[in-house]
JSON list of C-alpha atoms in Angstrom, two decimals:
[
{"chain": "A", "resi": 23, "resn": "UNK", "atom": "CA", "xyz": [0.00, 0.00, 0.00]},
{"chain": "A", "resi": 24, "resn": "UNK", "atom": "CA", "xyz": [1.26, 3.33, -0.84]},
{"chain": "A", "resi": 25, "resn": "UNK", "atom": "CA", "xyz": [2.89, 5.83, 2.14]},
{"chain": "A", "resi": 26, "resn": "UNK", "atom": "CA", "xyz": [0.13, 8.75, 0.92]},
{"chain": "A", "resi": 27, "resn": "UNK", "atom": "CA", "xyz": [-2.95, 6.43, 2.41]},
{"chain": "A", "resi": 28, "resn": "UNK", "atom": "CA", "xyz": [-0.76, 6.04, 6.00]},
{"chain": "A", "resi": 29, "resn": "UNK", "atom": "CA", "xyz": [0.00, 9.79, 5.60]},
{"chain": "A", "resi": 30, "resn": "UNK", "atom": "CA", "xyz": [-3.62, 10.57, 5.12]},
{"chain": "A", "resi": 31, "resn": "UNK", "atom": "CA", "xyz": [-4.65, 8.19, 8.01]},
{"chain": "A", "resi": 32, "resn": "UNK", "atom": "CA", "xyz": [-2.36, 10.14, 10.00]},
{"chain": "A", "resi": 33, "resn": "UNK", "atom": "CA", "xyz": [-3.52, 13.34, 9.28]},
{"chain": "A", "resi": 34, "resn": "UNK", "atom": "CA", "xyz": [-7.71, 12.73, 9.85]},
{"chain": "A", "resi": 35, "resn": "UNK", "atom": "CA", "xyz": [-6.45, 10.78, 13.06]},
{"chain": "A", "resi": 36, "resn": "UNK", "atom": "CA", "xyz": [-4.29, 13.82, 14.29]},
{"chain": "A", "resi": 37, "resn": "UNK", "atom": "CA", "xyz": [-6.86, 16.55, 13.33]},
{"chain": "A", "resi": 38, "resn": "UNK", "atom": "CA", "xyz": [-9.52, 14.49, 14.65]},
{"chain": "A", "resi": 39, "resn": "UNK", "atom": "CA", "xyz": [-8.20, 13.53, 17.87]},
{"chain": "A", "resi": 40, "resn": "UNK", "atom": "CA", "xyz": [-4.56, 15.34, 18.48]},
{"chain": "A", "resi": 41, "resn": "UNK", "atom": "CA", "xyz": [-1.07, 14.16, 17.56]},
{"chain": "A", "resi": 42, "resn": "UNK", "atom": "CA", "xyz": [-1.22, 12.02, 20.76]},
{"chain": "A", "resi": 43, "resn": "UNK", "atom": "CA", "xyz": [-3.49, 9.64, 19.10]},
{"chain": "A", "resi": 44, "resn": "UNK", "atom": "CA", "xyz": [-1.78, 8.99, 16.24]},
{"chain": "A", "resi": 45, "resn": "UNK", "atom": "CA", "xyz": [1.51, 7.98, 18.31]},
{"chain": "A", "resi": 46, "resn": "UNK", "atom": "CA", "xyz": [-1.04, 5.77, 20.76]},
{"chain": "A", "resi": 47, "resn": "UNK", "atom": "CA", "xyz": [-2.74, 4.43, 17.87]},
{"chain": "A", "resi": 48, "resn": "UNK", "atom": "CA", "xyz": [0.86, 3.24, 16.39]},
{"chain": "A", "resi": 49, "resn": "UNK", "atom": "CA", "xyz": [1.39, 1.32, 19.79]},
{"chain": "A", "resi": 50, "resn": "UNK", "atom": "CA", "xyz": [-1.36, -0.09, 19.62]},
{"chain": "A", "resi": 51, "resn": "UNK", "atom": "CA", "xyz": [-0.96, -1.28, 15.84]},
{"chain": "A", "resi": 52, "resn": "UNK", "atom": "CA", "xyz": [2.27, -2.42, 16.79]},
{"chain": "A", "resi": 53, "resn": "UNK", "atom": "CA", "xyz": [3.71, -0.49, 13.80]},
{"chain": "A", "resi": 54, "resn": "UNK", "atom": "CA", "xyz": [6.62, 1.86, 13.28]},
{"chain": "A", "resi": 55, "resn": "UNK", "atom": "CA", "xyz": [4.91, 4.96, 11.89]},
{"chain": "A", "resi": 56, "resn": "UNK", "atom": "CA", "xyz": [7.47, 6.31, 9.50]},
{"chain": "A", "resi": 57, "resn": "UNK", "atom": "CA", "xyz": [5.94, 6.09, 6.38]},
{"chain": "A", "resi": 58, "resn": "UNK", "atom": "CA", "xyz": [6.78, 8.48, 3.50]},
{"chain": "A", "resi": 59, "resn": "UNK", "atom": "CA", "xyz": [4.32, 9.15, 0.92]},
{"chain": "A", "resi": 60, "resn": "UNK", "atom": "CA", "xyz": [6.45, 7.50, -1.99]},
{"chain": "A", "resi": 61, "resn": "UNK", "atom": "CA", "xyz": [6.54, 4.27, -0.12]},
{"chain": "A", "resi": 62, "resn": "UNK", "atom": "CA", "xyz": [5.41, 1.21, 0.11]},
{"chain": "A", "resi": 63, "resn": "UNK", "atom": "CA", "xyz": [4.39, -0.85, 2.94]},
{"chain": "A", "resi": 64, "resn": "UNK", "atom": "CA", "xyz": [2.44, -4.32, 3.87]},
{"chain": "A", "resi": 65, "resn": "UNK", "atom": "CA", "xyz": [-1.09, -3.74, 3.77]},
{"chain": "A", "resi": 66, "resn": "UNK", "atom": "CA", "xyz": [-1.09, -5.62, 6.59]},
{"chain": "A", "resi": 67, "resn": "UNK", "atom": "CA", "xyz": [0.20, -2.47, 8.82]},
{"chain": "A", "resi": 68, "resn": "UNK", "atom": "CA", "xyz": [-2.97, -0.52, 7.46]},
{"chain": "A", "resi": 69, "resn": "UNK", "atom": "CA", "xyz": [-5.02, -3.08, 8.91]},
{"chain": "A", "resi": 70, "resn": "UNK", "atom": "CA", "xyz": [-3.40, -3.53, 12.12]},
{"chain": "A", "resi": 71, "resn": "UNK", "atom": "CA", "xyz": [-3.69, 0.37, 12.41]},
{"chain": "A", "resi": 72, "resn": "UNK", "atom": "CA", "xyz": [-7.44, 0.07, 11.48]},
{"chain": "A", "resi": 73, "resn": "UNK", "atom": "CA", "xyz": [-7.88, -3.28, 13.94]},
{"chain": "A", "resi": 74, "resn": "UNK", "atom": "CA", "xyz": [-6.20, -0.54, 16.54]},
{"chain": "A", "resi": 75, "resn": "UNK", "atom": "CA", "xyz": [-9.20, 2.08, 15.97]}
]
């Protein structure tokens, strides 16, 4: 899956809900969180994060 979706994610979650619950919701996803928006990562991290929610 492409970095832009996580980057997206990142910012409804942050202006949604504060910074703070993007970094909680990373714990929680077990994930690392540095995603650039020219990457790609596992899909499965997007649905850990969205398991996390």
């Amino acid at each position: 899956m492409k970095g832009i979706v996580f980057n997206i994610l990142e910012e409804v979650v942050e202006k949604n809900h504060g910074a703070e619950a993007w970094d909680t919701l990373l714990e929680a996803a077990n994930v690392s969180g540095a995603y650039t928006s020219l990457g790609s990562y596992p899909d499965a991290e997007m649905q850990a994060l969205v398991v996390a929610c």
